[in-house]
Amino acid sequence: GAVVSQHPSRVICKSGTSVKIECRSLDFQATTMFWYRQFPKKSLMLMATSNEGSKATYEQGVEKDKFLINHASLTLSTLTVTSAHPEDSSFYICSAPNGAGGPFRNEQFFGPGTRLTVL
Amino acid sequence: AQTVTQSQPEMSVQEAETVTLSCTYDTSENNYYLFWYKQPPSRQMILVIRQEAYKQQNATENRFSVNFQKAAKSFSLKISDSQLGDTAMYFCAPSDSWGKLQFGAGTQVVVTP
């Protein structure tokens, strides 16, 4: 199946700094990618839809100035957590749809996640 | 908007036994898909099984099968011949036509020897 990578796998930063997380589709192109946030023992919460060549679409309640998303190419989307604070500590996961055509063209392939800890 | 209910926070099953996870959802979409994903301790999301909403035939994938009741908006997952490696959090997730997934709260499955 298709592979999605994320970098870094874990990051620790100081409060007030910015952190960038990369999501790459390794063997397929993705005009759309999705970013999720997951708290311990909780479900995945969709944060935003990343669109190649255009602005991201954010879910209600997600601060777009806090979580900057850039989809610069067909294989790369980045999430930047700006001026991070301890409450931003979480597990962040990206996904990209299959895009291969057919009825399950929207099947999602997930990255391995990034654990962010803000001190 | 879609809402997803997984009413079982945790299920325990012995090896080789069968367990069924429930999922109900609400959607205004006419064309949608349904997925079950598992998340083992590694936290990597793995597709378990998928179903096209316009198909009445229930999907099966080896030891995994679903009972899809469209009118009732129910999409349960049956794991047969459970194995220790099946221990994971299982999420039910309908998808809209744009690929946007809505996840349920999840059911932790624990397979015991």
PDB file of C-alpha atoms in Angstrom:
ATOM      1  CA  GLY A   1       0.000   0.000   0.000  1.00  0.00           C
ATOM      2  CA  ALA A   2       0.935   3.654  -0.206  1.00  0.00           C
ATOM      3  CA  VAL A   3       3.363   5.052   2.367  1.00  0.00           C
ATOM      4  CA  VAL A   4       3.102   8.320   4.240  1.00  0.00           C
ATOM      5  CA  SER A   5       6.002   9.524   6.354  1.00  0.00           C
ATOM      6  CA  GLN A   6       6.195  12.155   9.069  1.00  0.00           C
ATOM      7  CA  HIS A   7       9.191  13.978  10.427  1.00  0.00           C
ATOM      8  CA  PRO A   8      10.143  14.290  13.177  1.00  0.00           C
ATOM      9  CA  SER A   9       8.676  11.348  15.051  1.00  0.00           C
ATOM     10  CA  ARG A  10       9.014  13.220  18.304  1.00  0.00           C
ATOM     11  CA  VAL A  11      10.056  16.717  19.263  1.00  0.00           C
ATOM     12  CA  ILE A  12      10.540  18.543  22.522  1.00  0.00           C
ATOM     13  CA  CYS A  13      10.591  22.312  22.481  1.00  0.00           C
ATOM     14  CA  LYS A  14      10.481  25.249  24.826  1.00  0.00           C
ATOM     15  CA  SER A  15       7.368  27.304  25.344  1.00  0.00           C
ATOM     16  CA  GLY A  16       7.145  30.182  22.872  1.00  0.00           C
ATOM     17  CA  THR A  17       9.082  28.528  20.070  1.00  0.00           C
ATOM     18  CA  SER A  18       7.682  27.279  16.767  1.00  0.00           C
ATOM     19  CA  VAL A  19       7.795  23.698  15.574  1.00  0.00           C
ATOM     20  CA  LYS A  20       7.404  22.394  12.029  1.00  0.00           C
ATOM     21  CA  ILE A  21       6.117  18.899  11.268  1.00  0.00           C
ATOM     22  CA  GLU A  22       6.449  17.446   7.785  1.00  0.00           C
ATOM     23  CA  CYS A  23       4.107  14.970   6.118  1.00  0.00           C
ATOM     24  CA  ARG A  24       5.218  13.306   2.892  1.00  0.00           C
ATOM     25  CA  SER A  25       3.536  10.896   0.524  1.00  0.00           C
ATOM     26  CA  LEU A  26       6.416   8.709  -0.584  1.00  0.00           C
ATOM     27  CA  ASP A  27       5.151   6.866  -3.634  1.00  0.00           C
ATOM     28  CA  PHE A  28       2.068   8.752  -4.701  1.00  0.00           C
ATOM     29  CA  GLN A  29       0.852  12.290  -5.160  1.00  0.00           C
ATOM     30  CA  ALA A  30      -1.631  13.874  -2.815  1.00  0.00           C
ATOM     31  CA  THR A  31      -3.417  17.094  -3.674  1.00  0.00           C
ATOM     32  CA  THR A  32      -5.154  16.838  -0.322  1.00  0.00           C
ATOM     33  CA  MET A  33      -3.800  15.841   3.059  1.00  0.00           C
ATOM     34  CA  PHE A  34      -5.436  15.869   6.465  1.00  0.00           C
ATOM     35  CA  TRP A  35      -4.005  16.791   9.859  1.00  0.00           C
ATOM     36  CA  TYR A  36      -5.289  15.270  13.070  1.00  0.00           C
ATOM     37  CA  ARG A  37      -4.571  15.741  16.733  1.00  0.00           C
ATOM     38  CA  GLN A  38      -4.852  12.939  19.260  1.00  0.00           C
ATOM     39  CA  PHE A  39      -4.760  13.180  23.035  1.00  0.00           C
ATOM     40  CA  PRO A  40      -3.779  10.143  25.127  1.00  0.00           C
ATOM     41  CA  LYS A  41      -6.395   7.399  25.014  1.00  0.00           C
ATOM     42  CA  LYS A  42      -8.645   9.606  22.913  1.00  0.00           C
ATOM     43  CA  SER A  43      -9.849   9.617  19.351  1.00  0.00           C
ATOM     44  CA  LEU A  44      -8.396  11.494  16.404  1.00  0.00           C
ATOM     45  CA  MET A  45      -9.675  15.014  15.980  1.00  0.00           C
ATOM     46  CA  LEU A  46      -9.507  16.489  12.495  1.00  0.00           C
ATOM     47  CA  MET A  47      -7.754  19.839  12.585  1.00  0.00           C
ATOM     48  CA  ALA A  48      -7.582  20.876   8.957  1.00  0.00           C
ATOM     49  CA  THR A  49      -7.551  19.862   5.329  1.00  0.00           C
ATOM     50  CA  SER A  50      -4.372  20.765   3.488  1.00  0.00           C
ATOM     51  CA  ASN A  51      -4.832  21.632  -0.180  1.00  0.00           C
ATOM     52  CA  GLU A  52      -1.955  21.746  -2.645  1.00  0.00           C
ATOM     53  CA  GLY A  53      -1.635  25.202  -4.150  1.00  0.00           C
ATOM     54  CA  SER A  54      -4.327  26.815  -2.045  1.00  0.00           C
ATOM     55  CA  LYS A  55      -5.206  27.699   1.523  1.00  0.00           C
ATOM     56  CA  ALA A  56      -5.925  25.054   4.081  1.00  0.00           C
ATOM     57  CA  THR A  57      -9.435  24.546   5.388  1.00  0.00           C
ATOM     58  CA  TYR A  58      -9.620  24.521   9.173  1.00  0.00           C
ATOM     59  CA  GLU A  59     -12.200  22.783  11.334  1.00  0.00           C
ATOM     60  CA  GLN A  60     -14.289  24.828  13.696  1.00  0.00           C
ATOM     61  CA  GLY A  61     -12.406  25.813  16.811  1.00  0.00           C
ATOM     62  CA  VAL A  62      -8.927  25.336  15.347  1.00  0.00           C
ATOM     63  CA  GLU A  63      -6.827  28.492  15.325  1.00  0.00           C
ATOM     64  CA  LYS A  64      -5.399  28.928  11.859  1.00  0.00           C
ATOM     65  CA  ASP A  65      -2.806  31.455  13.057  1.00  0.00           C
ATOM     66  CA  LYS A  66      -1.646  28.963  15.645  1.00  0.00           C
ATOM     67  CA  PHE A  67      -1.459  25.963  13.367  1.00  0.00           C
ATOM     68  CA  LEU A  68      -0.048  27.061  10.026  1.00  0.00           C
ATOM     69  CA  ILE A  69      -0.413  24.601   7.181  1.00  0.00           C
ATOM     70  CA  ASN A  70       1.455  24.776   3.907  1.00  0.00           C
ATOM     71  CA  HIS A  71       0.990  22.286   1.069  1.00  0.00           C
ATOM     72  CA  ALA A  72       3.883  23.316  -1.149  1.00  0.00           C
ATOM     73  CA  SER A  73       3.994  20.326  -3.461  1.00  0.00           C
ATOM     74  CA  LEU A  74       2.041  17.244  -4.413  1.00  0.00           C
ATOM     75  CA  THR A  75       3.995  15.159  -1.922  1.00  0.00           C
ATOM     76  CA  LEU A  76       4.586  17.479   1.021  1.00  0.00           C
ATOM     77  CA  SER A  77       2.426  19.209   3.592  1.00  0.00           C
ATOM     78  CA  THR A  78       3.779  20.950   6.675  1.00  0.00           C
ATOM     79  CA  LEU A  79       2.146  21.862   9.954  1.00  0.00           C
ATOM     80  CA  THR A  80       3.813  24.596  11.963  1.00  0.00           C
ATOM     81  CA  VAL A  81       2.779  25.064  15.560  1.00  0.00           C
ATOM     82  CA  THR A  82       3.581  28.694  16.253  1.00  0.00           C
ATOM     83  CA  SER A  83       4.468  30.050  19.686  1.00  0.00           C
ATOM     84  CA  ALA A  84       3.913  26.636  21.179  1.00  0.00           C
ATOM     85  CA  HIS A  85       2.659  26.286  24.742  1.00  0.00           C
ATOM     86  CA  PRO A  86       2.337  23.228  26.992  1.00  0.00           C
ATOM     87  CA  GLU A  87      -1.325  22.822  26.067  1.00  0.00           C
ATOM     88  CA  ASP A  88      -0.226  22.226  22.469  1.00  0.00           C
ATOM     89  CA  SER A  89       1.542  19.062  23.569  1.00  0.00           C
ATOM     90  CA  SER A  90      -0.117  16.210  21.744  1.00  0.00           C
ATOM     91  CA  PHE A  91       0.249  13.527  19.101  1.00  0.00           C
ATOM     92  CA  TYR A  92      -0.171  14.899  15.593  1.00  0.00           C
ATOM     93  CA  ILE A  93      -1.019  12.605  12.686  1.00  0.00           C
ATOM     94  CA  CYS A  94      -1.340  13.314   8.986  1.00  0.00           C
ATOM     95  CA  SER A  95      -3.077  11.301   6.300  1.00  0.00           C
ATOM     96  CA  ALA A  96      -3.359  11.349   2.551  1.00  0.00           C
ATOM     97  CA  PRO A  97      -6.066   9.784   0.403  1.00  0.00           C
ATOM     98  CA  ASN A  98      -5.371   6.925  -1.941  1.00  0.00           C
ATOM     99  CA  GLY A  99      -6.142   8.967  -5.022  1.00  0.00           C
ATOM    100  CA  ALA A 100      -5.628   5.906  -7.183  1.00  0.00           C
ATOM    101  CA  GLY A 101      -9.133   5.995  -8.541  1.00  0.00           C
ATOM    102  CA  GLY A 102     -12.056   3.703  -8.063  1.00  0.00           C
ATOM    103  CA  PRO A 103     -14.562   3.604  -5.242  1.00  0.00           C
ATOM    104  CA  PHE A 104     -11.949   3.810  -2.512  1.00  0.00           C
ATOM    105  CA  ARG A 105      -9.990   6.680  -3.934  1.00  0.00           C
ATOM    106  CA  ASN A 106     -10.573   8.445  -0.628  1.00  0.00           C
ATOM    107  CA  GLU A 107      -9.144   5.668   1.522  1.00  0.00           C
ATOM    108  CA  GLN A 108      -6.683   7.330   3.856  1.00  0.00           C
ATOM    109  CA  PHE A 109      -3.079   6.351   4.416  1.00  0.00           C
ATOM    110  CA  PHE A 110      -1.712   7.572   7.703  1.00  0.00           C
ATOM    111  CA  GLY A 111       1.679   8.800   8.753  1.00  0.00           C
ATOM    112  CA  PRO A 112       3.246   7.303  11.890  1.00  0.00           C
ATOM    113  CA  GLY A 113       2.550  10.450  13.905  1.00  0.00           C
ATOM    114  CA  THR A 114       4.626  13.076  15.682  1.00  0.00           C
ATOM    115  CA  ARG A 115       4.705  13.395  19.437  1.00  0.00           C
ATOM    116  CA  LEU A 116       5.099  17.045  20.435  1.00  0.00           C
ATOM    117  CA  THR A 117       6.067  17.968  23.975  1.00  0.00           C
ATOM    118  CA  VAL A 118       6.204  21.637  24.902  1.00  0.00           C
ATOM    119  CA  LEU A 119       8.056  22.413  28.113  1.00  0.00           C
TER     120      LEU A 119
ATOM    121  CA  ALA B   1     -21.701  16.766   9.576  1.00  0.00           C
ATOM    122  CA  GLN B   2     -21.275  13.221  10.767  1.00  0.00           C
ATOM    123  CA  THR B   3     -21.406  11.843  14.278  1.00  0.00           C
ATOM    124  CA  VAL B   4     -20.085   8.439  15.228  1.00  0.00           C
ATOM    125  CA  THR B   5     -20.910   6.434  18.357  1.00  0.00           C
ATOM    126  CA  GLN B   6     -18.858   3.541  19.621  1.00  0.00           C
ATOM    127  CA  SER B   7     -20.575   2.541  22.833  1.00  0.00           C
ATOM    128  CA  GLN B   8     -18.012   0.008  24.071  1.00  0.00           C
ATOM    129  CA  PRO B   9     -14.908   1.657  25.577  1.00  0.00           C
ATOM    130  CA  GLU B  10     -13.179  -1.683  26.074  1.00  0.00           C
ATOM    131  CA  MET B  11     -13.704  -5.301  25.078  1.00  0.00           C
ATOM    132  CA  SER B  12     -11.743  -8.290  26.311  1.00  0.00           C
ATOM    133  CA  VAL B  13     -11.612 -11.548  24.372  1.00  0.00           C
ATOM    134  CA  GLN B  14      -9.656 -14.759  24.655  1.00  0.00           C
ATOM    135  CA  GLU B  15      -7.465 -16.034  21.876  1.00  0.00           C
ATOM    136  CA  ALA B  16      -9.384 -17.899  19.159  1.00  0.00           C
ATOM    137  CA  GLU B  17     -12.691 -16.416  20.320  1.00  0.00           C
ATOM    138  CA  THR B  18     -14.889 -13.936  18.491  1.00  0.00           C
ATOM    139  CA  VAL B  19     -15.640 -10.351  19.447  1.00  0.00           C
ATOM    140  CA  THR B  20     -18.028  -7.847  17.892  1.00  0.00           C
ATOM    141  CA  LEU B  21     -17.559  -4.106  18.084  1.00  0.00           C
ATOM    142  CA  SER B  22     -20.528  -1.816  17.603  1.00  0.00           C
ATOM    143  CA  CYS B  23     -20.677   1.442  15.688  1.00  0.00           C
ATOM    144  CA  THR B  24     -23.551   3.700  14.789  1.00  0.00           C
ATOM    145  CA  TYR B  25     -23.284   6.900  12.839  1.00  0.00           C
ATOM    146  CA  ASP B  26     -25.343   9.745  11.577  1.00  0.00           C
ATOM    147  CA  THR B  27     -24.719  11.349   8.226  1.00  0.00           C
ATOM    148  CA  SER B  28     -26.468  13.594   5.742  1.00  0.00           C
ATOM    149  CA  GLU B  29     -24.282  12.319   2.916  1.00  0.00           C
ATOM    150  CA  ASN B  30     -25.778  10.227   0.151  1.00  0.00           C
ATOM    151  CA  ASN B  31     -22.488   8.886  -1.097  1.00  0.00           C
ATOM    152  CA  TYR B  32     -20.112   7.785   1.615  1.00  0.00           C
ATOM    153  CA  TYR B  33     -17.749   5.051   2.688  1.00  0.00           C
ATOM    154  CA  LEU B  34     -17.180   3.334   5.983  1.00  0.00           C
ATOM    155  CA  PHE B  35     -13.903   2.213   7.475  1.00  0.00           C
ATOM    156  CA  TRP B  36     -12.586   0.443  10.511  1.00  0.00           C
ATOM    157  CA  TYR B  37      -9.051   1.381  11.510  1.00  0.00           C
ATOM    158  CA  LYS B  38      -6.950  -0.131  14.261  1.00  0.00           C
ATOM    159  CA  GLN B  39      -4.299   1.653  16.268  1.00  0.00           C
ATOM    160  CA  PRO B  40      -1.885  -0.701  18.074  1.00  0.00           C
ATOM    161  CA  PRO B  41       0.461   0.535  20.806  1.00  0.00           C
ATOM    162  CA  SER B  42       2.825   1.839  18.097  1.00  0.00           C
ATOM    163  CA  ARG B  43       0.030   4.355  17.318  1.00  0.00           C
ATOM    164  CA  GLN B  44       0.280   3.705  13.574  1.00  0.00           C
ATOM    165  CA  MET B  45      -3.219   3.773  12.083  1.00  0.00           C
ATOM    166  CA  ILE B  46      -3.895   0.639  10.062  1.00  0.00           C
ATOM    167  CA  LEU B  47      -6.874  -0.015   7.811  1.00  0.00           C
ATOM    168  CA  VAL B  48      -8.809  -3.091   8.878  1.00  0.00           C
ATOM    169  CA  ILE B  49     -11.762  -3.156   6.513  1.00  0.00           C
ATOM    170  CA  ARG B  50     -13.813  -0.886   4.302  1.00  0.00           C
ATOM    171  CA  GLN B  51     -17.376  -0.773   2.995  1.00  0.00           C
ATOM    172  CA  GLU B  52     -19.102   1.130   0.240  1.00  0.00           C
ATOM    173  CA  ALA B  53     -22.379   2.498   1.559  1.00  0.00           C
ATOM    174  CA  TYR B  54     -24.247   1.791  -1.652  1.00  0.00           C
ATOM    175  CA  LYS B  55     -23.313  -1.894  -1.542  1.00  0.00           C
ATOM    176  CA  GLN B  56     -25.566  -4.132   0.502  1.00  0.00           C
ATOM    177  CA  GLN B  57     -23.108  -6.986   0.637  1.00  0.00           C
ATOM    178  CA  ASN B  58     -21.107  -6.991   3.854  1.00  0.00           C
ATOM    179  CA  ALA B  59     -17.359  -6.667   3.441  1.00  0.00           C
ATOM    180  CA  THR B  60     -15.024  -9.369   4.691  1.00  0.00           C
ATOM    181  CA  GLU B  61     -11.250  -9.368   5.015  1.00  0.00           C
ATOM    182  CA  ASN B  62      -9.839 -12.643   6.292  1.00  0.00           C
ATOM    183  CA  ARG B  63     -10.839 -12.857   9.982  1.00  0.00           C
ATOM    184  CA  PHE B  64     -12.572  -9.481   9.912  1.00  0.00           C
ATOM    185  CA  SER B  65     -16.117  -8.920   8.721  1.00  0.00           C
ATOM    186  CA  VAL B  66     -18.736  -6.243   9.063  1.00  0.00           C
ATOM    187  CA  ASN B  67     -22.467  -6.158   9.546  1.00  0.00           C
ATOM    188  CA  PHE B  68     -23.628  -3.103   7.656  1.00  0.00           C
ATOM    189  CA  GLN B  69     -27.216  -1.994   8.221  1.00  0.00           C
ATOM    190  CA  LYS B  70     -27.659   1.139   6.164  1.00  0.00           C
ATOM    191  CA  ALA B  71     -31.176   2.023   7.275  1.00  0.00           C
ATOM    192  CA  ALA B  72     -30.159   1.702  10.902  1.00  0.00           C
ATOM    193  CA  LYS B  73     -26.825   3.455  10.218  1.00  0.00           C
ATOM    194  CA  SER B  74     -25.008   0.656  11.946  1.00  0.00           C
ATOM    195  CA  PHE B  75     -21.576  -0.686  11.004  1.00  0.00           C
ATOM    196  CA  SER B  76     -20.328  -3.342  13.421  1.00  0.00           C
ATOM    197  CA  LEU B  77     -17.015  -5.186  13.169  1.00  0.00           C
ATOM    198  CA  LYS B  78     -16.569  -8.864  13.957  1.00  0.00           C
ATOM    199  CA  ILE B  79     -13.137 -10.240  14.706  1.00  0.00           C
ATOM    200  CA  SER B  80     -13.052 -14.027  14.444  1.00  0.00           C
ATOM    201  CA  ASP B  81     -10.354 -16.351  15.768  1.00  0.00           C
ATOM    202  CA  SER B  82      -8.849 -13.477  17.753  1.00  0.00           C
ATOM    203  CA  GLN B  83      -5.064 -13.304  17.948  1.00  0.00           C
ATOM    204  CA  LEU B  84      -2.797 -11.551  20.429  1.00  0.00           C
ATOM    205  CA  GLY B  85      -1.738  -9.177  17.651  1.00  0.00           C
ATOM    206  CA  ASP B  86      -5.303  -7.942  17.375  1.00  0.00           C
ATOM    207  CA  THR B  87      -4.885  -6.059  20.650  1.00  0.00           C
ATOM    208  CA  ALA B  88      -5.384  -2.429  19.669  1.00  0.00           C
ATOM    209  CA  MET B  89      -7.750   0.499  19.712  1.00  0.00           C
ATOM    210  CA  TYR B  90     -10.345   0.160  16.983  1.00  0.00           C
ATOM    211  CA  PHE B  91     -11.951   3.189  15.389  1.00  0.00           C
ATOM    212  CA  CYS B  92     -15.048   3.297  13.242  1.00  0.00           C
ATOM    213  CA  ALA B  93     -14.888   6.072  10.655  1.00  0.00           C
ATOM    214  CA  PRO B  94     -17.348   7.067   7.989  1.00  0.00           C
ATOM    215  CA  SER B  95     -15.914   9.157   5.193  1.00  0.00           C
ATOM    216  CA  ASP B  96     -17.637  11.778   3.113  1.00  0.00           C
ATOM    217  CA  SER B  97     -17.159  12.064  -0.628  1.00  0.00           C
ATOM    218  CA  TRP B  98     -14.126  14.316  -0.097  1.00  0.00           C
ATOM    219  CA  GLY B  99     -12.310  11.763   1.986  1.00  0.00           C
ATOM    220  CA  LYS B 100     -12.842  13.520   5.288  1.00  0.00           C
ATOM    221  CA  LEU B 101     -13.045  10.941   8.082  1.00  0.00           C
ATOM    222  CA  GLN B 102     -15.061  11.307  11.267  1.00  0.00           C
ATOM    223  CA  PHE B 103     -13.761   9.022  13.993  1.00  0.00           C
ATOM    224  CA  GLY B 104     -15.686   7.435  16.807  1.00  0.00           C
ATOM    225  CA  ALA B 105     -14.309   7.443  20.347  1.00  0.00           C
ATOM    226  CA  GLY B 106     -12.754   4.041  19.813  1.00  0.00           C
ATOM    227  CA  THR B 107     -12.976   0.621  21.428  1.00  0.00           C
ATOM    228  CA  GLN B 108      -9.932  -0.860  23.118  1.00  0.00           C
ATOM    229  CA  VAL B 109      -9.720  -4.558  22.303  1.00  0.00           C
ATOM    230  CA  VAL B 110      -7.594  -6.696  24.585  1.00  0.00           C
ATOM    231  CA  VAL B 111      -6.891 -10.255  23.488  1.00  0.00           C
ATOM    232  CA  THR B 112      -5.825 -12.523  26.337  1.00  0.00           C
ATOM    233  CA  PRO B 113      -4.049 -15.893  26.110  1.00  0.00           C
TER     234      PRO B 113
END
